[in-house]
PDB file of C-alpha atoms in Angstrom:
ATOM      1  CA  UNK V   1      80.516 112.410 147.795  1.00 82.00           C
ATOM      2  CA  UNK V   2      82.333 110.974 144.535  1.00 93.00           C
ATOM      3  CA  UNK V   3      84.207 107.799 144.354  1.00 96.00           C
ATOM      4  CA  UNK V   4      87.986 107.289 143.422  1.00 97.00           C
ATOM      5  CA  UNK V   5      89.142 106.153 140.248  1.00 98.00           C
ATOM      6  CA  UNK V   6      90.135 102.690 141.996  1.00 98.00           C
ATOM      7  CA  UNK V   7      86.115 102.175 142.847  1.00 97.00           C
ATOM      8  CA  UNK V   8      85.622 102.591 139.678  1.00 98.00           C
ATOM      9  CA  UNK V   9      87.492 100.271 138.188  1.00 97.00           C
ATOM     10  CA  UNK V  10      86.030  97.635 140.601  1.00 97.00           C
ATOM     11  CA  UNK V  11      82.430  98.672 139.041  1.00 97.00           C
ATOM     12  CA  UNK V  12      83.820  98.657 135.737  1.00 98.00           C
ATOM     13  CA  UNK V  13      85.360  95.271 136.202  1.00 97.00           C
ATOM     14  CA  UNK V  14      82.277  93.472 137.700  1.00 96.00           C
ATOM     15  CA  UNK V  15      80.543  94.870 134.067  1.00 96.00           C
ATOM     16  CA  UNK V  16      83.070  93.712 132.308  1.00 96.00           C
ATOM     17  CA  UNK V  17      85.376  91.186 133.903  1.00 95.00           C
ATOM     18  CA  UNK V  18      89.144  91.449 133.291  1.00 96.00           C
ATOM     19  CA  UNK V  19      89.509  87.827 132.515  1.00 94.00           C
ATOM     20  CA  UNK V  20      87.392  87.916 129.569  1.00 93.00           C
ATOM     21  CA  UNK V  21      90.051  89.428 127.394  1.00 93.00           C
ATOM     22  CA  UNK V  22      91.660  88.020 124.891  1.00 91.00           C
ATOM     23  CA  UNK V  23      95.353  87.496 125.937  1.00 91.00           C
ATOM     24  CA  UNK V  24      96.652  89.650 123.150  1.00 92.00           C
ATOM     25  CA  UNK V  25      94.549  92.830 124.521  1.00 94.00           C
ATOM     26  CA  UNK V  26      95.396  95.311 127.328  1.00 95.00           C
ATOM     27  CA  UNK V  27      92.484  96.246 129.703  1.00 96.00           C
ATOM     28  CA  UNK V  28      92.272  97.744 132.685  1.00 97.00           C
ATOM     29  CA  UNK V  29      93.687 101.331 133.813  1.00 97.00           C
ATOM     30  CA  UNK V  30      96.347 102.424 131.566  1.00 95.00           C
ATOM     31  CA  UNK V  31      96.946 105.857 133.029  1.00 95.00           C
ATOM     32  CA  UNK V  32      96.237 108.345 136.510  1.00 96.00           C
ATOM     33  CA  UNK V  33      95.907 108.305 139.927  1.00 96.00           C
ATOM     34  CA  UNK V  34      93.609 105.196 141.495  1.00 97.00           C
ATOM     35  CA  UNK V  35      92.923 107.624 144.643  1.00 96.00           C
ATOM     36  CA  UNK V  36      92.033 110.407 142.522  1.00 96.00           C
ATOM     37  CA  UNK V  37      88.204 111.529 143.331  1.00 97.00           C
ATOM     38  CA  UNK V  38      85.651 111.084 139.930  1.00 98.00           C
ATOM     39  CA  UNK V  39      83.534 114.305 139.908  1.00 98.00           C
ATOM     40  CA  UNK V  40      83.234 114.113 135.423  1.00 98.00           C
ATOM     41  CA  UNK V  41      83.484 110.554 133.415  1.00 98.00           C
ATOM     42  CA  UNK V  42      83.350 110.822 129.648  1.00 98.00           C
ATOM     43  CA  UNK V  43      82.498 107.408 127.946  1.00 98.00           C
ATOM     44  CA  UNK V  44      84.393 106.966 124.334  1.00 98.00           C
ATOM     45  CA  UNK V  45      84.873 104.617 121.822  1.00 98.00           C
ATOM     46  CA  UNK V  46      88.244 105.891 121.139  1.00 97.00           C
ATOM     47  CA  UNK V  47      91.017 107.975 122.633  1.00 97.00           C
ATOM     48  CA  UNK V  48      91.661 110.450 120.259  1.00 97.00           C
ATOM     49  CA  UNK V  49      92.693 114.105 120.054  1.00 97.00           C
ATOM     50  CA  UNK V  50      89.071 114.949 119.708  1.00 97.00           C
ATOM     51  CA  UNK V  51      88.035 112.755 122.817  1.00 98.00           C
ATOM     52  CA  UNK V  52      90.585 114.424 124.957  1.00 98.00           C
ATOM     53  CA  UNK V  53      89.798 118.359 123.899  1.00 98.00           C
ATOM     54  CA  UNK V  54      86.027 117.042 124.773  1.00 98.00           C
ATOM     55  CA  UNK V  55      87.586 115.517 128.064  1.00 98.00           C
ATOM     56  CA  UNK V  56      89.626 118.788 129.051  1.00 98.00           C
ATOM     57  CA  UNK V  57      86.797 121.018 127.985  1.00 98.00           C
ATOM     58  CA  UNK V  58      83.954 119.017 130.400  1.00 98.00           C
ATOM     59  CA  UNK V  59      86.528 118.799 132.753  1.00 98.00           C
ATOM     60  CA  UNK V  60      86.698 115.036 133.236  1.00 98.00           C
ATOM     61  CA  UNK V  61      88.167 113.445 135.729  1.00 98.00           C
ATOM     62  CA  UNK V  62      88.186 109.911 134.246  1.00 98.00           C
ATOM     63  CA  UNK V  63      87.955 108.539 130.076  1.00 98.00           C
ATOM     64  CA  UNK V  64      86.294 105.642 129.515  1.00 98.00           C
ATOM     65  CA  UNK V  65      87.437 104.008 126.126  1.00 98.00           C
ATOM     66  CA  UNK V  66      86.491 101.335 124.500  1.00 98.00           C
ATOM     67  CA  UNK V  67      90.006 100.732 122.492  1.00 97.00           C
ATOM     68  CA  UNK V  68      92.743 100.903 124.291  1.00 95.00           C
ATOM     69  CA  UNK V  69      95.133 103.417 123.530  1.00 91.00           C
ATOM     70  CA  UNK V  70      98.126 101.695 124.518  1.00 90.00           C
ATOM     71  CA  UNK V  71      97.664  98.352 122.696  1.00 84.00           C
ATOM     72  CA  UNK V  72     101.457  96.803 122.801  1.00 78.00           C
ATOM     73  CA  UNK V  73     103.943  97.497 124.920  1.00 76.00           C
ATOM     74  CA  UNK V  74     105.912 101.105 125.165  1.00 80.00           C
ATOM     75  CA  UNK V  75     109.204 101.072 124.739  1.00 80.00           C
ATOM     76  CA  UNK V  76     109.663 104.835 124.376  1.00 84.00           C
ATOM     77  CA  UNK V  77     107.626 107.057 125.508  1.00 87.00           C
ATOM     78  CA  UNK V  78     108.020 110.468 123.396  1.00 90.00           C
ATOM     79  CA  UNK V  79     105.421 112.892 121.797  1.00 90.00           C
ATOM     80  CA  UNK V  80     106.870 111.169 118.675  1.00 90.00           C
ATOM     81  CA  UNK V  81     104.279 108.806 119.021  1.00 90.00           C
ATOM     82  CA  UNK V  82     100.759 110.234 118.742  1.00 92.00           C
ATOM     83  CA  UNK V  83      99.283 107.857 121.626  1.00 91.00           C
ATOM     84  CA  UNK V  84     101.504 108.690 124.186  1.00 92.00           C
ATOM     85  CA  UNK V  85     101.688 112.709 122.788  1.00 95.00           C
ATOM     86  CA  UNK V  86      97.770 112.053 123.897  1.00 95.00           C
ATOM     87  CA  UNK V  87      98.589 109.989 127.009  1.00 94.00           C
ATOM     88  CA  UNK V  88     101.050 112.828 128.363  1.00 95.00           C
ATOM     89  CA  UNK V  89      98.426 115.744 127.592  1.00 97.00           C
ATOM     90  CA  UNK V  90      96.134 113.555 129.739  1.00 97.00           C
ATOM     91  CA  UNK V  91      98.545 112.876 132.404  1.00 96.00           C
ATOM     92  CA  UNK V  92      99.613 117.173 132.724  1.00 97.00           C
ATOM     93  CA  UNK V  93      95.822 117.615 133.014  1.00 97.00           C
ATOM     94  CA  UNK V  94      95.395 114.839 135.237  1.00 98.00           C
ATOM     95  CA  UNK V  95      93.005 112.789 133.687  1.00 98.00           C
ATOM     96  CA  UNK V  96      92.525 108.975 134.085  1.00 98.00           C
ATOM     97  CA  UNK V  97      92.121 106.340 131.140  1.00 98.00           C
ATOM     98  CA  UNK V  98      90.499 103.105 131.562  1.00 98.00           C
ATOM     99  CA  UNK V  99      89.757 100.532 128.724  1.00 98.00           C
ATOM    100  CA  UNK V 100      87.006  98.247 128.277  1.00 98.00           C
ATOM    101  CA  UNK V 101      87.733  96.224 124.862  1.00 97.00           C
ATOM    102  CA  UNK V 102      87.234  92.696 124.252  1.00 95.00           C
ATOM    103  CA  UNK V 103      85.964  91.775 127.436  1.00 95.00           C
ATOM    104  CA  UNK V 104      83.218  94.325 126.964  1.00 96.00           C
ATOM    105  CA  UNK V 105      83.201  92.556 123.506  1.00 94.00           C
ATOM    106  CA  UNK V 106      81.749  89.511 125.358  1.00 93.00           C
ATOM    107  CA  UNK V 107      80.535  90.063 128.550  1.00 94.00           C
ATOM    108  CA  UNK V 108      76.752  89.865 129.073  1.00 92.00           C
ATOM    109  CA  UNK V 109      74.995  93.328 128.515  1.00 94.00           C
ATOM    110  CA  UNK V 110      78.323  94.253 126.506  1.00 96.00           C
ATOM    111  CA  UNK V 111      79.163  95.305 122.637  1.00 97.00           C
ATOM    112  CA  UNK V 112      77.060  92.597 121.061  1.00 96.00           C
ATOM    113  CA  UNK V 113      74.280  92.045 123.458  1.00 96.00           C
ATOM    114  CA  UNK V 114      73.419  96.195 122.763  1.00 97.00           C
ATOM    115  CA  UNK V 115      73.460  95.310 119.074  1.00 97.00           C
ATOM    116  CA  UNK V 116      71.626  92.220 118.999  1.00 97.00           C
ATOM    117  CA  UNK V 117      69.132  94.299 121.453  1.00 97.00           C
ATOM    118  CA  UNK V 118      69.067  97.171 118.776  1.00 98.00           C
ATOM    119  CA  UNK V 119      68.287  94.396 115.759  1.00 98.00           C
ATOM    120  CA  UNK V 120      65.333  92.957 118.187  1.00 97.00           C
ATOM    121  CA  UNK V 121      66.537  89.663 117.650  1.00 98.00           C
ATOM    122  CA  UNK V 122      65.237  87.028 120.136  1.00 97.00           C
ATOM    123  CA  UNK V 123      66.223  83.746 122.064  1.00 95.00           C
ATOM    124  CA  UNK V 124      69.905  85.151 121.361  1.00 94.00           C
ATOM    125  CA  UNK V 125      72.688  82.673 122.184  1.00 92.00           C
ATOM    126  CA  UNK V 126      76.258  83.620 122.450  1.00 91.00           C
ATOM    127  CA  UNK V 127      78.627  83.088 119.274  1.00 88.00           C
ATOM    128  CA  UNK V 128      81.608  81.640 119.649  1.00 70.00           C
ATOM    129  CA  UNK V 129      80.759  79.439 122.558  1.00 59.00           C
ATOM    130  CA  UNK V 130      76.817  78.771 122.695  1.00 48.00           C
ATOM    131  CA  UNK V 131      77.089  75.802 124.577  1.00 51.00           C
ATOM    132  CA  UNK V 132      78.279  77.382 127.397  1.00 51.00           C
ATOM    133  CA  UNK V 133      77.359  80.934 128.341  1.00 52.00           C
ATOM    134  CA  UNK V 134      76.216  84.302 126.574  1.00 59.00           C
ATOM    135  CA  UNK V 135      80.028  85.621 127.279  1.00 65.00           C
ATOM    136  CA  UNK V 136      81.582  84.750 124.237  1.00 76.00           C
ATOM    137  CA  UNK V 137      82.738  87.797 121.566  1.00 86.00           C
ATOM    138  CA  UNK V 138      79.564  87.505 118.900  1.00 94.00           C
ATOM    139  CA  UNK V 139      75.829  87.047 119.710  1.00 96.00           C
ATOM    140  CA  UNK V 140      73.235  85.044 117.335  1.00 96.00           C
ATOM    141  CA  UNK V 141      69.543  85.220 117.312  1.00 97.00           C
ATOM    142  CA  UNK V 142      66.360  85.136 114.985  1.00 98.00           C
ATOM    143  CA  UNK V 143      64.295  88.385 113.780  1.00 98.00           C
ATOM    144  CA  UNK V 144      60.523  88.381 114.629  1.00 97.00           C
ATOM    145  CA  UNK V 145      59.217  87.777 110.982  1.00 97.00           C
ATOM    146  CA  UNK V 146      62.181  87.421 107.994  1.00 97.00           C
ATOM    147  CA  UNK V 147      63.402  90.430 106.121  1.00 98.00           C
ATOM    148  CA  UNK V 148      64.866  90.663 102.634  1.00 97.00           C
ATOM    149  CA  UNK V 149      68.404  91.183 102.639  1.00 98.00           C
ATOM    150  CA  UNK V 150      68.128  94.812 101.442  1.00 97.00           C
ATOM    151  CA  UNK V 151      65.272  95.782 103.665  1.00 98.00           C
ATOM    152  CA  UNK V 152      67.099  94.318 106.647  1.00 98.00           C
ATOM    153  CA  UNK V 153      70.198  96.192 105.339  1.00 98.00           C
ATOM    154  CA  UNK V 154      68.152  99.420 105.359  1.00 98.00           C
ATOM    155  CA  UNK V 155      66.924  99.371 108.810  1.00 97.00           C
ATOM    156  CA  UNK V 156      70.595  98.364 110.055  1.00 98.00           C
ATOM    157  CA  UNK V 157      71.368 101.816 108.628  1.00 97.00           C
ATOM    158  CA  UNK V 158      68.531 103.500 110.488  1.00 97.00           C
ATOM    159  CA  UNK V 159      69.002 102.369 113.512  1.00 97.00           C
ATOM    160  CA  UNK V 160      73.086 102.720 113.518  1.00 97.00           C
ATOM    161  CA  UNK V 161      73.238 106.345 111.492  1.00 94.00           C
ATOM    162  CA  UNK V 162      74.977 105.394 109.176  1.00 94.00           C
ATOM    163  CA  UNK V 163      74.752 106.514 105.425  1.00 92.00           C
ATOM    164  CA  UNK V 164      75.638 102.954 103.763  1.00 94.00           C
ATOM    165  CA  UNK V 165      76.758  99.358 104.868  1.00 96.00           C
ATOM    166  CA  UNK V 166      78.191  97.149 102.492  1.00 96.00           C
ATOM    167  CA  UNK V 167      76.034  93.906 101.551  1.00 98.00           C
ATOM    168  CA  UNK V 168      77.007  90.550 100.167  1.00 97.00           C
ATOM    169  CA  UNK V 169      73.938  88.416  98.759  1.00 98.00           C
ATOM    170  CA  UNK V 170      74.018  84.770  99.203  1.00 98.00           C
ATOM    171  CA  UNK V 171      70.376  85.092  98.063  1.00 97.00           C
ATOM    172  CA  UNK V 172      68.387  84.285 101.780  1.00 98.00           C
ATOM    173  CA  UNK V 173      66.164  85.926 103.170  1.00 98.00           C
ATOM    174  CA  UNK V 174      67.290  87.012 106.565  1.00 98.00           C
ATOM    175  CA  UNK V 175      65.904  85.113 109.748  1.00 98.00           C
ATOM    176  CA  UNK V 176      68.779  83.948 112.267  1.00 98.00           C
ATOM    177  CA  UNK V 177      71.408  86.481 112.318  1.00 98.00           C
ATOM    178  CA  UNK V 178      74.814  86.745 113.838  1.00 98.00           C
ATOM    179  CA  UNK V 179      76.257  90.211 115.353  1.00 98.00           C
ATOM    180  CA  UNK V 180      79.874  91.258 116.169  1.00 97.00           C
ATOM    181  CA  UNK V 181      80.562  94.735 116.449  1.00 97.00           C
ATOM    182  CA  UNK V 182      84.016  95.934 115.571  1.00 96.00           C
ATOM    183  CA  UNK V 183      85.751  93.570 113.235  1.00 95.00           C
ATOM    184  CA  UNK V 184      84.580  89.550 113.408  1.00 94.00           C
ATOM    185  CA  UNK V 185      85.432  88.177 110.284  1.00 96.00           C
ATOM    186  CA  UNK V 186      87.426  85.251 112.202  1.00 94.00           C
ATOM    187  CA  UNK V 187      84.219  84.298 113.607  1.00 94.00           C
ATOM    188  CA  UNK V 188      82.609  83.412 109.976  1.00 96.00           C
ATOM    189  CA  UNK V 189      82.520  79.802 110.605  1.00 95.00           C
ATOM    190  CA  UNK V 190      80.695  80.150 114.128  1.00 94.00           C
ATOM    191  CA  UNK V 191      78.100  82.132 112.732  1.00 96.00           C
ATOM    192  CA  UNK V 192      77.637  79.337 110.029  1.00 96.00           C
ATOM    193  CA  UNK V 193      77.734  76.531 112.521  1.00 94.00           C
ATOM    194  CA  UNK V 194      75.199  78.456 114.536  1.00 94.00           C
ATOM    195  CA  UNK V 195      72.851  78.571 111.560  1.00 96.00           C
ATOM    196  CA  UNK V 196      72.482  82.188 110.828  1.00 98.00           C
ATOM    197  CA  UNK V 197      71.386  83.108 107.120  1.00 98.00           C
ATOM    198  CA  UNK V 198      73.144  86.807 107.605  1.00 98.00           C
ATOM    199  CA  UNK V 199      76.233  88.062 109.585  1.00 98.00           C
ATOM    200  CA  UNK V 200      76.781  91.431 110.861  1.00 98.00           C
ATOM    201  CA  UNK V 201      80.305  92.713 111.639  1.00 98.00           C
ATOM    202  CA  UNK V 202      83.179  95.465 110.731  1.00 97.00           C
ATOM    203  CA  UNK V 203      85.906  95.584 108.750  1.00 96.00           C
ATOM    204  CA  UNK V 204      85.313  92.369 105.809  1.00 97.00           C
ATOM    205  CA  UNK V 205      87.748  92.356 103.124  1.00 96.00           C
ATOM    206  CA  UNK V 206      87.243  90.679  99.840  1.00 97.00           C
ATOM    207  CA  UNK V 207      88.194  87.556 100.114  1.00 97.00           C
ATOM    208  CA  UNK V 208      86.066  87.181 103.325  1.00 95.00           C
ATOM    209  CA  UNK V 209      83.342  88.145 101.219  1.00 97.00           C
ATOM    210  CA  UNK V 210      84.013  85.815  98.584  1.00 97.00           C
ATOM    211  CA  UNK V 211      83.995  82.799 101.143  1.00 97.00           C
ATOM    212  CA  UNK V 212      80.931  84.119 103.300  1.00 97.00           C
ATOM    213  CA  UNK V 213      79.163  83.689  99.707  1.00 97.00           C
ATOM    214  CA  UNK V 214      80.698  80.118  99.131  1.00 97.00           C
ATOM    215  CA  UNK V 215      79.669  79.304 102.575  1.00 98.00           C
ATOM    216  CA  UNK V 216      75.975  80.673 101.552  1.00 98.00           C
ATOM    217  CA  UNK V 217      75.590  83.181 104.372  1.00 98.00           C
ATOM    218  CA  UNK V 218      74.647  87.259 103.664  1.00 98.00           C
ATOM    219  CA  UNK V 219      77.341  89.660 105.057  1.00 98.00           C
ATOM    220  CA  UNK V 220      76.737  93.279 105.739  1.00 98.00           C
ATOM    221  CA  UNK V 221      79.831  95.469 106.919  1.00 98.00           C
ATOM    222  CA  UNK V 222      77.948  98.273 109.094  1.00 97.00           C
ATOM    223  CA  UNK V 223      81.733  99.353 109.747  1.00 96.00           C
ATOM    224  CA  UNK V 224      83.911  98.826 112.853  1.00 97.00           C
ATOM    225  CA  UNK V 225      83.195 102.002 114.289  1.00 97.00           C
ATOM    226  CA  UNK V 226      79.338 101.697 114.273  1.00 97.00           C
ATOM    227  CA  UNK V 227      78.891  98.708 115.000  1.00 98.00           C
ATOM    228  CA  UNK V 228      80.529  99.301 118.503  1.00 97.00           C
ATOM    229  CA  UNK V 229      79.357 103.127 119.639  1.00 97.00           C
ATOM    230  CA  UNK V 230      76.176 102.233 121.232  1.00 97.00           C
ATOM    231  CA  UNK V 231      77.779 100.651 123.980  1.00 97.00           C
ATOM    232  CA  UNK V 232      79.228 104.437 124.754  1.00 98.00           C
ATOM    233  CA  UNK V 233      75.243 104.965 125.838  1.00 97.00           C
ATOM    234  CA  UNK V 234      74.792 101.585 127.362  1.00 97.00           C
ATOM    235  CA  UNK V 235      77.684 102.309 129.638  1.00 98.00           C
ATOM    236  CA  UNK V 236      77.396 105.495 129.983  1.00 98.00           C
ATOM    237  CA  UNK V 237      73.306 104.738 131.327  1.00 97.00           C
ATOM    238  CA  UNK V 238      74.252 101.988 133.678  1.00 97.00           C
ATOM    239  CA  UNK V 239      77.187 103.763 134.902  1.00 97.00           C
ATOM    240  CA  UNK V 240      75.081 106.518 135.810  1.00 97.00           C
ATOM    241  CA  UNK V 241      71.999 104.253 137.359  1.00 97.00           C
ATOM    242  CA  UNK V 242      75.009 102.484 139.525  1.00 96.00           C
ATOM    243  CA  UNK V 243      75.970 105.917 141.057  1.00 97.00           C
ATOM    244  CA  UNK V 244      72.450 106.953 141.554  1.00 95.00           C
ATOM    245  CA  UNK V 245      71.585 103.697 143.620  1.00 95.00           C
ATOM    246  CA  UNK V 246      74.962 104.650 145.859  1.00 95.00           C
ATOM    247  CA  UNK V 247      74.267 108.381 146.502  1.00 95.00           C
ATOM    248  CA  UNK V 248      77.439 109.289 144.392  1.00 95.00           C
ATOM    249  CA  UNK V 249      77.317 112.454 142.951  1.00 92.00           C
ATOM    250  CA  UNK V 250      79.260 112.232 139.537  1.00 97.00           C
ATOM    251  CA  UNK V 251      78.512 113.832 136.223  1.00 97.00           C
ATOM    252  CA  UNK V 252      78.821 110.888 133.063  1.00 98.00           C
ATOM    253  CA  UNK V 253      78.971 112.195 129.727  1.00 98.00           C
ATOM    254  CA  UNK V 254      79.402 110.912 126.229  1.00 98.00           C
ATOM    255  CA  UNK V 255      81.849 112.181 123.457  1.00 98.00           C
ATOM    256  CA  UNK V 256      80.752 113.346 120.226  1.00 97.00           C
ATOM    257  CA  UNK V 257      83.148 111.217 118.363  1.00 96.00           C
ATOM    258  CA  UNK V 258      83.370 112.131 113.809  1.00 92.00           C
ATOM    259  CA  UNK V 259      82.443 109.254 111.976  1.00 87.00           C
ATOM    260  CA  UNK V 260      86.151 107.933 110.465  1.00 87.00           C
ATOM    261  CA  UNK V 261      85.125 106.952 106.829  1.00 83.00           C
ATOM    262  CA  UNK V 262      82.491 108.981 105.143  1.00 80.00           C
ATOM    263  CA  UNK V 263      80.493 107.897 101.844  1.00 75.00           C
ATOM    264  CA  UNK V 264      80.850 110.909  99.330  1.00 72.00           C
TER     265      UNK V 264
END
């Protein structure tokens, strides 16, 4: 017995509820048949040419991404565009795309409770809202016993695989950090509000550094991309407990996806 692609996506949205988006994202099934029956699902951060060779190769039925592939809308749609060259190869071999982004981002158990989990922090609050509720994009909380920067740096690297992060000093010791995966430089100010001494995220440019350090809080860039791929396992586990608990026989798999920058 395997459920349709349209199940799915209710499971999928109770995990991660549609509304939680940011207005400016796209969510939801982008591409396939909502009838179709799920036999393979292959959970990825990204739809690439690499995730779909994986996804033809394991025979998947349905792609889970994380980014969206189609972010704004189409109006052509050629193989003169790599997305939709992708898009089309998926459609001829009649696999399904579904996106999870920002509203995994926030939504309790998503993106940045799995990395706040990973740090160990404790009595974690949400971010950008922590009056109200845990769903909120960014997740704040205090490590067992402090850390130096550097040591707190190299465990960040341990425990994501990566070879380096980038650090900014502001000369604390690390106690109450703040986590967004991907890139959450626009949250700066929330994680200062919230008291944290050290903010992890993706994707800081200079001049973010240079007023993180005015504003007295550490920054370490552990990169967009690793930042976010744990969830892949997160989903990819309570995807398959979910199935398991309804007698539904489907295979879930995660892509082996190449780091995109390298240190040399």
């Amino acid at each position: 017995m395997n459920p349709s692609v349209k199940y799915i996506e209710k499971i999928l949205n109770e995990m991660a509820p549609l509304p939680l988006a940011e207005e400016w994202d796209n969510v939801g099934l982008l591409a396939g048949k909502t009838e179709k029956d799920v036999k393979v699902i292959l959970c990825a951060l990204d739809f690439s040419a690499e995730v779909l060779e994986q996804a033809k190769n394991c025979h998947a039925d349905l792609v889970i991404t994380h980014h969206p592939v189609i972010f704004r809308g189409i109006t052509k749609f050629t193989d003169n565009d790599w997305r939709n060259a992708l898009l089309m190869e998926a459609i001829r071999n009649d696999i399904a795309v579904y996106s999870a982004h920002t509203n995994l981002d926030k939504a309790a158990g998503g993106v940045n409770d799995v990395l706040a989990g990973l740090l160990e922090l404790e009595n974690v609050e949400g971010l950008s809202n922590r009056e109200d509720t845990l769903e909120g994009i960014g997740r704040v909380g205090c490590l067992k016993e402090p850390l130096d920067l550097f040591a707190f740096a190299e465990k960040l690297k341990r425990i994501l695989k990566v070879e380096r992060v980038n650090v900014v000093s502001a000369g604390r010791p690390v106690r109450k950090v703040a986590v967004c995966g991907g890139s959450g430089m626009d949250f700066l100010d929330s994680a200062v509000e919230a008291g944290a001494d050290t903010y992890v995220t993706g994707d800081i440019k200079y001049h973010d550094a240079q007023d993180a350090l005015g504003k007295r809080i550490n920054l370490i860039d552990a990169t967009h991309q690793a930042t976010e791929l744990p969830m892949m396992n997160e989903l990819a586990d309570r995807l398959a407990l979910r199935f398991s608990r309804e007698g539904y026989a489907v295979k879930i798999l995660v892509a082996k996806e190449s780091l995109l920058f390298r240190s040399l």
